[in-house]
PDB file of C-alpha atoms in Angstrom:
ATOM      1  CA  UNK N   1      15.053  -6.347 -21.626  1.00 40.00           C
ATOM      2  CA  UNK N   2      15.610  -3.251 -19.481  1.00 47.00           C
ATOM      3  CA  UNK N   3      13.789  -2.230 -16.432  1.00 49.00           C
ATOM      4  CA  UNK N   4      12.835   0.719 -17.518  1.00 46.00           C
ATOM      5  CA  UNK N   5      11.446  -1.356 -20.803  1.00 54.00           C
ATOM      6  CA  UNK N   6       9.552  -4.014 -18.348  1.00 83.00           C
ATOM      7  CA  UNK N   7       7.950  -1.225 -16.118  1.00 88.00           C
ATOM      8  CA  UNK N   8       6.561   2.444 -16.943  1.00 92.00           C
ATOM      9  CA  UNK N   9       5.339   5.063 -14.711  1.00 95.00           C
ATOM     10  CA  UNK N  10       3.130   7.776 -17.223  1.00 95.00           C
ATOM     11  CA  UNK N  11       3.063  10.799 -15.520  1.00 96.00           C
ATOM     12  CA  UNK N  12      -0.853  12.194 -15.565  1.00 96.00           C
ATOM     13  CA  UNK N  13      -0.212  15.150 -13.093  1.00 96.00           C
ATOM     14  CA  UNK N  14       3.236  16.936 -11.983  1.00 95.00           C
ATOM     15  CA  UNK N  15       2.284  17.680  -7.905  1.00 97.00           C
ATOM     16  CA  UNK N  16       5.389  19.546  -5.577  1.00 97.00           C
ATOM     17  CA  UNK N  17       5.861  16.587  -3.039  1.00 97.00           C
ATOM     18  CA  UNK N  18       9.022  17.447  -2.067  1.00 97.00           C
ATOM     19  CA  UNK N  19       9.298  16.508   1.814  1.00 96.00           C
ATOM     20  CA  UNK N  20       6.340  14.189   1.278  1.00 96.00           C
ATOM     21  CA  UNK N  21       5.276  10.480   2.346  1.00 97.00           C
ATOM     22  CA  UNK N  22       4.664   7.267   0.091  1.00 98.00           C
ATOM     23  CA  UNK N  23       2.229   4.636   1.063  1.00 97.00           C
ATOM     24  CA  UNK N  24       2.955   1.162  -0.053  1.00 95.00           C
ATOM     25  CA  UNK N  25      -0.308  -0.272  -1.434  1.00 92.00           C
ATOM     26  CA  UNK N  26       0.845  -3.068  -3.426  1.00 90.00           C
ATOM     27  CA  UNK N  27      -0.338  -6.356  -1.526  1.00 80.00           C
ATOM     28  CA  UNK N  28       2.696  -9.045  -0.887  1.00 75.00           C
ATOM     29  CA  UNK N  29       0.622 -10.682   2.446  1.00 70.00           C
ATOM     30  CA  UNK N  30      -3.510 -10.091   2.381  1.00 71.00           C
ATOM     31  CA  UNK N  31      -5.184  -7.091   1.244  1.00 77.00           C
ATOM     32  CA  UNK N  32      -4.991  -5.493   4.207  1.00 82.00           C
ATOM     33  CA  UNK N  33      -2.651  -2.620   2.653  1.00 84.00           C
ATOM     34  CA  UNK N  34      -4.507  -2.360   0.131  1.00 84.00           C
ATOM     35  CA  UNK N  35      -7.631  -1.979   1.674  1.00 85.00           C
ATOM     36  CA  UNK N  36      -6.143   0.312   4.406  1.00 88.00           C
ATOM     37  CA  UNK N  37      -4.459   2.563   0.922  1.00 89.00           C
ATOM     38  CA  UNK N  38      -7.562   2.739  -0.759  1.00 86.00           C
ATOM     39  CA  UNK N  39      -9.535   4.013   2.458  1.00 87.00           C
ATOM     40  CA  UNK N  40      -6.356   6.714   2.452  1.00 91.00           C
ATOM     41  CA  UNK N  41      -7.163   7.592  -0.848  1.00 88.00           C
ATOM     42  CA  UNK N  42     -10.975   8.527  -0.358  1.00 85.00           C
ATOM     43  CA  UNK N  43     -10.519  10.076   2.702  1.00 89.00           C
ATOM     44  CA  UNK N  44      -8.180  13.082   1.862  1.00 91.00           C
ATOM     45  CA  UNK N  45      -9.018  13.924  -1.452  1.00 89.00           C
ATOM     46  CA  UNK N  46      -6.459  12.758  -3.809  1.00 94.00           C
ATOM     47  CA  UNK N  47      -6.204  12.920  -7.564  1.00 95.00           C
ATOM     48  CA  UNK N  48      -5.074  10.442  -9.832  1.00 96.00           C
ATOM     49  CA  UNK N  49      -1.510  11.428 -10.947  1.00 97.00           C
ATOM     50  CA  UNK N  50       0.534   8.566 -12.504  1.00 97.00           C
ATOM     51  CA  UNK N  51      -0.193   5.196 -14.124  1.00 94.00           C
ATOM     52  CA  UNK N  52       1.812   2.451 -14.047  1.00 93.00           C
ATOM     53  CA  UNK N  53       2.232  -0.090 -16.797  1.00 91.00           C
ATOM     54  CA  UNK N  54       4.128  -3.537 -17.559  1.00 89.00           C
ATOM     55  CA  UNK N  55       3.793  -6.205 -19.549  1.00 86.00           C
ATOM     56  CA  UNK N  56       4.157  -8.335 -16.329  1.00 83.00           C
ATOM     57  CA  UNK N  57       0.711  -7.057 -14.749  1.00 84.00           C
ATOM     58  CA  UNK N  58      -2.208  -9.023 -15.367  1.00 80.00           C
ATOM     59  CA  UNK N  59      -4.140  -6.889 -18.494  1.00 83.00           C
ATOM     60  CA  UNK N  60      -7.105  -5.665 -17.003  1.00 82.00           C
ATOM     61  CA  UNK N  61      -8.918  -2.596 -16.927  1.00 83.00           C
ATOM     62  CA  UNK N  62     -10.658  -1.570 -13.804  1.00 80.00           C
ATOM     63  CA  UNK N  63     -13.662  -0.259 -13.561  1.00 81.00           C
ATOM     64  CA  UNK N  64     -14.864   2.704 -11.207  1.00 77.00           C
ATOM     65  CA  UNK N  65     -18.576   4.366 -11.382  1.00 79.00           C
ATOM     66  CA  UNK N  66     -18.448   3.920 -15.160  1.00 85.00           C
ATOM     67  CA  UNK N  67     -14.964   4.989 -15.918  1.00 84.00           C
ATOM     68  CA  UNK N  68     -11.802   2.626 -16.907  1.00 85.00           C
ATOM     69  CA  UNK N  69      -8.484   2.673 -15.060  1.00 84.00           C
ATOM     70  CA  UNK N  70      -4.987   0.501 -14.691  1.00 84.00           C
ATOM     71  CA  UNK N  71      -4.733  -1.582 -12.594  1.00 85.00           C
ATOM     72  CA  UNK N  72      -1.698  -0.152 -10.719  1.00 91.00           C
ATOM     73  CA  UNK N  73      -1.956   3.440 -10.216  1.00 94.00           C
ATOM     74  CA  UNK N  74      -0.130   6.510  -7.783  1.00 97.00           C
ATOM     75  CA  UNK N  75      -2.178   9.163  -6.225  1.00 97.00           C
ATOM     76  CA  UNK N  76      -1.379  12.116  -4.263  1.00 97.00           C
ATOM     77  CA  UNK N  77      -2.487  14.708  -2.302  1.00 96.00           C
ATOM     78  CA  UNK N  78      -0.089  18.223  -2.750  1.00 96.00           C
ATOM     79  CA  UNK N  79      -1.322  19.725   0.409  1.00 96.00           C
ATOM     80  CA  UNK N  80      -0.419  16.947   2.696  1.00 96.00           C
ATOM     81  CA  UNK N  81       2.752  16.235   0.856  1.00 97.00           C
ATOM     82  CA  UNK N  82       1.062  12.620   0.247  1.00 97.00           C
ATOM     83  CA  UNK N  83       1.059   9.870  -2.187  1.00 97.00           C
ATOM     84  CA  UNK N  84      -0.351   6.608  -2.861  1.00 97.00           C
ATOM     85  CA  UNK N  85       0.652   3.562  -4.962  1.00 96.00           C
ATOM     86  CA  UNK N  86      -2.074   1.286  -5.601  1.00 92.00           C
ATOM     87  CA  UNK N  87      -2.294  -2.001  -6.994  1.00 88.00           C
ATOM     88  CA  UNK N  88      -5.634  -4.003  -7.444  1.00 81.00           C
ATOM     89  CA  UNK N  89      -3.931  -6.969  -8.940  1.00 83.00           C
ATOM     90  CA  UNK N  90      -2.028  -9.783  -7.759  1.00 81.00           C
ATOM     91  CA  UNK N  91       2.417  -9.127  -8.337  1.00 86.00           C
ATOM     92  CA  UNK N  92       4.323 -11.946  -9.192  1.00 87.00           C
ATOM     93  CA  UNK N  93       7.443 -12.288  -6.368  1.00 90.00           C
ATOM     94  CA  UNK N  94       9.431 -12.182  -9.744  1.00 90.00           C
ATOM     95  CA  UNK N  95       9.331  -8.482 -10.135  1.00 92.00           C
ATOM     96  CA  UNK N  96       8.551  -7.414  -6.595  1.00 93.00           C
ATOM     97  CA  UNK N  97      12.508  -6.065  -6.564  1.00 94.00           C
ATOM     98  CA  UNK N  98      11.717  -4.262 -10.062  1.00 94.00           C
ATOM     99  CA  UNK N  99       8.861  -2.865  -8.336  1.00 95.00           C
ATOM    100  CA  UNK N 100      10.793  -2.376  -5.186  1.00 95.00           C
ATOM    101  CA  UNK N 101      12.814  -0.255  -6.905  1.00 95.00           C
ATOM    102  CA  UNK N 102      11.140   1.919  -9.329  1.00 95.00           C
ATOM    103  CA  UNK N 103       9.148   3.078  -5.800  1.00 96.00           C
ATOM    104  CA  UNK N 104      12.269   4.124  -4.094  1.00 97.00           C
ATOM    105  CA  UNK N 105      13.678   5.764  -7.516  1.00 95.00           C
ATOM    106  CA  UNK N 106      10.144   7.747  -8.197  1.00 97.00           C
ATOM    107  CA  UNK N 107      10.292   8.660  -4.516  1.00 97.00           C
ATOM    108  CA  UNK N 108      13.530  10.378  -4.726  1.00 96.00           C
ATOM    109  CA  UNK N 109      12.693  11.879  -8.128  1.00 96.00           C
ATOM    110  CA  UNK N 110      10.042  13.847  -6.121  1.00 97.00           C
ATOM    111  CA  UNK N 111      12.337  15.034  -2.999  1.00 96.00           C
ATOM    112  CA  UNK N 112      10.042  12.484  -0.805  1.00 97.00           C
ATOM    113  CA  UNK N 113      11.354  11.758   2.546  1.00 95.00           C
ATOM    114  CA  UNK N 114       9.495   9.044   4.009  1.00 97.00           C
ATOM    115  CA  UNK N 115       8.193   5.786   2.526  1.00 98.00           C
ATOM    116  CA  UNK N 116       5.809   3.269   4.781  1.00 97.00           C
ATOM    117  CA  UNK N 117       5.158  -0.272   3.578  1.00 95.00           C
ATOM    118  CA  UNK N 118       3.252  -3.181   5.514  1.00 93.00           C
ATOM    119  CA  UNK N 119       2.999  -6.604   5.668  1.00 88.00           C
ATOM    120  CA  UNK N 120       0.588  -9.310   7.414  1.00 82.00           C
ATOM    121  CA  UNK N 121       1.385 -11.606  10.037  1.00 76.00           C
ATOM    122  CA  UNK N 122      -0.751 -13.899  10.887  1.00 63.00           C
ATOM    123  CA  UNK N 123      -1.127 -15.188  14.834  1.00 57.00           C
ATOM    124  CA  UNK N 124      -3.163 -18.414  14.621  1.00 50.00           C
ATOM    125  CA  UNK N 125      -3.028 -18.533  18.274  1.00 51.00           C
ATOM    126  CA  UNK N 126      -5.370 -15.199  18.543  1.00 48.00           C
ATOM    127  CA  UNK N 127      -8.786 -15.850  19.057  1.00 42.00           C
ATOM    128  CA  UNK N 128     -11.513 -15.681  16.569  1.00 44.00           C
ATOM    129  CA  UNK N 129     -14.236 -13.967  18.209  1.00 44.00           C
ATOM    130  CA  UNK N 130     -14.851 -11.348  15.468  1.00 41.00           C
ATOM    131  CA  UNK N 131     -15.515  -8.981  18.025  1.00 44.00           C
ATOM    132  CA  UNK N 132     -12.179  -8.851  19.098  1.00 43.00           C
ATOM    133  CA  UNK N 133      -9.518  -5.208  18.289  1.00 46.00           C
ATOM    134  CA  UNK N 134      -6.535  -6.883  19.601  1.00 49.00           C
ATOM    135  CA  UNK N 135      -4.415  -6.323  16.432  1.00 56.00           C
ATOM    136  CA  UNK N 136      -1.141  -5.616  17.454  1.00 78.00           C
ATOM    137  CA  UNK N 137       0.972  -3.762  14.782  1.00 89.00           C
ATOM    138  CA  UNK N 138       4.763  -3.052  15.317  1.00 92.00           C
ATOM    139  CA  UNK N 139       7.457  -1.358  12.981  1.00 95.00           C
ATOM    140  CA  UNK N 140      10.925  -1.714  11.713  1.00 95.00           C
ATOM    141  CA  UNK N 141      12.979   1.737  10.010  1.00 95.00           C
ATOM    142  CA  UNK N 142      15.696   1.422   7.980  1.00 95.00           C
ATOM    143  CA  UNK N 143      17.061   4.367   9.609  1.00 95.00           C
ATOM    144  CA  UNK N 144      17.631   5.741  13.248  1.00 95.00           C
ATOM    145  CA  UNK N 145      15.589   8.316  12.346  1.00 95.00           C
ATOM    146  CA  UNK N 146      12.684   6.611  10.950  1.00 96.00           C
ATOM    147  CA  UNK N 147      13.174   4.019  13.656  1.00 96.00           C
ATOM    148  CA  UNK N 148      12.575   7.674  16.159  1.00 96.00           C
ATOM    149  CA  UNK N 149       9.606   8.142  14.158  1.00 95.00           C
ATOM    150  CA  UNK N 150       8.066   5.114  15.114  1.00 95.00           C
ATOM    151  CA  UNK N 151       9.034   5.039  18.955  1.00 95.00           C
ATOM    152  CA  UNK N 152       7.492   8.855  18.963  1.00 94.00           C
ATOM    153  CA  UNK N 153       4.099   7.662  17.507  1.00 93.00           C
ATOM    154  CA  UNK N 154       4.207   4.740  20.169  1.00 92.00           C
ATOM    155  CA  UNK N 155       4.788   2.038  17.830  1.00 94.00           C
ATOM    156  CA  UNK N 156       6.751  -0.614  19.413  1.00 92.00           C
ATOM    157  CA  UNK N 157      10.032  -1.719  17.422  1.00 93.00           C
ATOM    158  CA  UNK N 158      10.417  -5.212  15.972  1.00 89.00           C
ATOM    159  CA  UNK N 159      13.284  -6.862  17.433  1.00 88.00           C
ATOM    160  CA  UNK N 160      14.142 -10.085  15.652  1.00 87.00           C
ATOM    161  CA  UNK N 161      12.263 -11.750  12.905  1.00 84.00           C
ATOM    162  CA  UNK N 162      12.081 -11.444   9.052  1.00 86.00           C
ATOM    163  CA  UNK N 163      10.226  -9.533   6.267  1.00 89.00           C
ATOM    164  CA  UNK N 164       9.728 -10.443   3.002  1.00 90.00           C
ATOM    165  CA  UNK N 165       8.262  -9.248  -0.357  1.00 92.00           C
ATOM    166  CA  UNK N 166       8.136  -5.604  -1.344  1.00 94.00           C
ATOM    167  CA  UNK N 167       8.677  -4.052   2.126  1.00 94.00           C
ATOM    168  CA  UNK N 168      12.254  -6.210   2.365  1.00 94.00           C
ATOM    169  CA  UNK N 169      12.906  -5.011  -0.945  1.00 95.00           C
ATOM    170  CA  UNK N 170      12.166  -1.042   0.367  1.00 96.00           C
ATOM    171  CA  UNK N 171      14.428  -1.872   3.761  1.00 95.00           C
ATOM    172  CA  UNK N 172      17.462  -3.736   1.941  1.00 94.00           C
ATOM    173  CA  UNK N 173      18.021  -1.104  -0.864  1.00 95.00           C
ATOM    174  CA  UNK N 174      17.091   2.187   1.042  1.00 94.00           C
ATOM    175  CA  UNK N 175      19.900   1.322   2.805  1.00 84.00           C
ATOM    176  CA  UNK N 176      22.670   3.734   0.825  1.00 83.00           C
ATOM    177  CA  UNK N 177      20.139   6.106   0.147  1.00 89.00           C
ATOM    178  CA  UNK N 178      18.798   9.474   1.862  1.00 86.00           C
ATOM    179  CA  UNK N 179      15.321   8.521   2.414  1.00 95.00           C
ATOM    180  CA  UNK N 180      13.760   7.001   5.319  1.00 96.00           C
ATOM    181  CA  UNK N 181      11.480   3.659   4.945  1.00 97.00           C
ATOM    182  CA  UNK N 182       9.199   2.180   7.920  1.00 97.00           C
ATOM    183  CA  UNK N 183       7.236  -1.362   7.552  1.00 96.00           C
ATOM    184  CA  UNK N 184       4.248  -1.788   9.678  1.00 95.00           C
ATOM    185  CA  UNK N 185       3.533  -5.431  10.609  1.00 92.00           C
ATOM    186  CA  UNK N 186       0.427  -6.255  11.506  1.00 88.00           C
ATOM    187  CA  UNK N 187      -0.172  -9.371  13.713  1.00 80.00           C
ATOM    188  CA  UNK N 188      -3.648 -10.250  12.237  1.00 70.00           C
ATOM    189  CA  UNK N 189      -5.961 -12.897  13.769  1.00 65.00           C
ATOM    190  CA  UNK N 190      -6.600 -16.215  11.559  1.00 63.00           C
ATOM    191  CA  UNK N 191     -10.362 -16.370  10.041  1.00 55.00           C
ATOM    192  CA  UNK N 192     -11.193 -12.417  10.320  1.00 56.00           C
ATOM    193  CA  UNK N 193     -11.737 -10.163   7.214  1.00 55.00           C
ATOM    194  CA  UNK N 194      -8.637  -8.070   6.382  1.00 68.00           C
ATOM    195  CA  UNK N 195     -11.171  -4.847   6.624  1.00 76.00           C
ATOM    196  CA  UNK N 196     -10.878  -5.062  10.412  1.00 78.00           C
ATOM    197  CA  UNK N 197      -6.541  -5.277  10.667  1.00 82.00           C
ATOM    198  CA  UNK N 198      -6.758  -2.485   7.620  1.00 84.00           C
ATOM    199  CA  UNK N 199      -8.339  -0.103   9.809  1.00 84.00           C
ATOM    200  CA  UNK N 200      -5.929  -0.583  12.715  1.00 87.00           C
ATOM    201  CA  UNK N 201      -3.408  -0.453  10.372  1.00 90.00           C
ATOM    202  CA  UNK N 202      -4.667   3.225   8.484  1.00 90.00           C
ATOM    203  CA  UNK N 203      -5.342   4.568  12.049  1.00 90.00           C
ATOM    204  CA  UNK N 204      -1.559   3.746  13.034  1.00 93.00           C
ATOM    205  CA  UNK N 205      -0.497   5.422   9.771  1.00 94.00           C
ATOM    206  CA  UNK N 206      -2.548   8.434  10.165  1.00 93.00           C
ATOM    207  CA  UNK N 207      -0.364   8.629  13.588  1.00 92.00           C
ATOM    208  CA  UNK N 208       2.902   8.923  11.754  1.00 95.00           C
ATOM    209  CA  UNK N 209       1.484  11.626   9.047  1.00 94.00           C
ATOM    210  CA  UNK N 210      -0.403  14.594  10.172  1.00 89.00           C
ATOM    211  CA  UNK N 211      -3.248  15.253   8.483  1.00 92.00           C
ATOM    212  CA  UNK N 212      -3.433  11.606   6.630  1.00 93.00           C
ATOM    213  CA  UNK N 213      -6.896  10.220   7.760  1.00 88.00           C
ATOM    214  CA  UNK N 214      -9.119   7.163   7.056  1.00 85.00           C
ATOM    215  CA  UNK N 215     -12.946   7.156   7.409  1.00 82.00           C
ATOM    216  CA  UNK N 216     -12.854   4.509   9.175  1.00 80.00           C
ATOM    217  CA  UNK N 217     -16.538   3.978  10.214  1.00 79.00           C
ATOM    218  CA  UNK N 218     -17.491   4.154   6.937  1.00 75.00           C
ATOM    219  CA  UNK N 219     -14.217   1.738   6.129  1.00 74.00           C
ATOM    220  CA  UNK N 220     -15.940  -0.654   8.293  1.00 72.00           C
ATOM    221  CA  UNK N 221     -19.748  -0.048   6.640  1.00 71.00           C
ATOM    222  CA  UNK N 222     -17.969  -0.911   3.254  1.00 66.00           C
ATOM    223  CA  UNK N 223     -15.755  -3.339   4.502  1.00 62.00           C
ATOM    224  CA  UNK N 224     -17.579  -6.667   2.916  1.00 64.00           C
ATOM    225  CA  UNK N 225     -18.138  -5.099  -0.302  1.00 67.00           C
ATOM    226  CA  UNK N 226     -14.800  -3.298  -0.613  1.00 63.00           C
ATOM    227  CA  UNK N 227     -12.809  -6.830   0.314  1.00 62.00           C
ATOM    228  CA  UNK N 228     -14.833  -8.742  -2.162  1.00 65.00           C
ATOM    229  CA  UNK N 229     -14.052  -6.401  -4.425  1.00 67.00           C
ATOM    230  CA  UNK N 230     -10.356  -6.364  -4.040  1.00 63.00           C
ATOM    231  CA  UNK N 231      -9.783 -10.074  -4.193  1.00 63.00           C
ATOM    232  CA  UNK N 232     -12.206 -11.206  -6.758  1.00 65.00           C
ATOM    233  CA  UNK N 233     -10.147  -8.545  -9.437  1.00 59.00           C
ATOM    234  CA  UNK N 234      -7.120 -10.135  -7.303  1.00 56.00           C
ATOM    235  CA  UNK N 235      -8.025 -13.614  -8.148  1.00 60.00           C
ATOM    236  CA  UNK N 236      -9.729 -13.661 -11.559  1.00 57.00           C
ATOM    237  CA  UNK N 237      -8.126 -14.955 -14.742  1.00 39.00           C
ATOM    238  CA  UNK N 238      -7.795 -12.105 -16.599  1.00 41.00           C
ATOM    239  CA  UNK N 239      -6.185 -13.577 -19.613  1.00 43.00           C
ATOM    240  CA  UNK N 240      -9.507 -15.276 -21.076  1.00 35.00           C
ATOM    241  CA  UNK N 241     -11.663 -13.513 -19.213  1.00 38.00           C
ATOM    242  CA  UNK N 242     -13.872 -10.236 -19.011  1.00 42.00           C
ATOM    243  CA  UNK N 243     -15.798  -9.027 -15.676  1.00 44.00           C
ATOM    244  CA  UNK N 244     -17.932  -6.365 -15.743  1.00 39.00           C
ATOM    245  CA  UNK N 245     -18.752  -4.403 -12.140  1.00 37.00           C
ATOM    246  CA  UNK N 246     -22.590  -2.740 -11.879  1.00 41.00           C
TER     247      UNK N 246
END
């Protein structure tokens, strides 16, 4: 079977992005990216442009205020040059270089010049007073450039270590192309709700794309709700089963 056969992007909305930003939203550590994505999303007005479809997702529809959607979907805002992939269900590592992939190729098919991805790392060493902000979030680029990118937003570099999933897939195969890629990592603390690293981790965004934003008082008034959300549609058996959302 083909790749183009195992994964489809339907195109719902033609926007000009050309010079634009991708945000990685599909989970491969946590829901923090996901969480942080979907706060994105709300906050600067985006419309639903693209679907994305494969006989590899879990079959699910997704509910929203009455209306059905996929499960794995791409916004975008044409003013801020900014899009969104999101993904409310859990990717089998199988096809996270498929995926990988088709995100780099779409991103190119739209003149985009940056991509950022993130992944969790967890510091079992931090303590667990929930009161605590010390999340400490650091980046890699594939390029100088994007590496510049991150130093001028005063985002420390990463200097050795490893990164796997979807973001490794976005670093390793960027390499020989012209567009930049930067992977957040953020150093969460063991036993607190993703909600509170997700809005460290949309703030520190926001920092390396003007005008993206995240609400994130109200991020943090939603928080319980929104993460039970997430990872009960994450975690449900979706193949015998049908959940209904009031």
């Amino acid at each position: 079977m083909s790749n183009s056969q195992m994964l489809v992007i339907k195109t719902l909305k033609k926007m000009n992005l050309k010079g634009g930003t991708v945000i990685d939203g599909f989970a491969t550590s946590g829901i923090t990216n996901t969480i942080a994505s979907e706060c994105i999303l709300h906050s600067i007005n985006t419309q639903l442009i693209a679907t994305i479809e494969s006989s590899y997702f879990s079959q699910i529809s997704v509910i929203r205020n009455s209306v059905p959607y996929f499960p794995v979907r791409i916004y975008a805002n044409e003013e801020l040059k900014t899009s969104i992939f999101i993904s409310e269900i859990s990717i089998d590592p199988s096809i996270y270089f498929l995926i990988g992939n088709t995100m780099l190729n779409w991103a190119m098919d739209n003149e985009c010049d940056l991509i950022i991805s993130s992944s969790n790392i967890v510091d079992p060493q931090q303590t667990k007073d929930v009161n605590s902000t010390e999340y400490s979030i650091a980046g890699i680029g594939n390029t100088e450039q994007a590496r510049n990118r991150l130093k001028d937003s005063k985002i420390s570099l990463l200097k050795n270590g490893t990164i796997g999933g979807i973001p490794a897939v976005l670093l390793n195969q960027s390499s020989q192309l012209d567009i930049d890629v930067i992977i957040l990592l953020v150093k969460i603390i063991e036993g607190i709700p993703d909600f509170r690293a997700a809005a460290e981790l949309s703030t520190t965004i926001s920092r390396l794309v003007p005008g993206v934003s995240c609400n994130v008082p109200l991020l943090l008034q939603e928080a319980e709700k929104i993460e039970k959300e997430i990872t009960k549609i994450k975690t449900q058996d979706t193949e015998s089963e049908m959940n209904a959302y009031g």
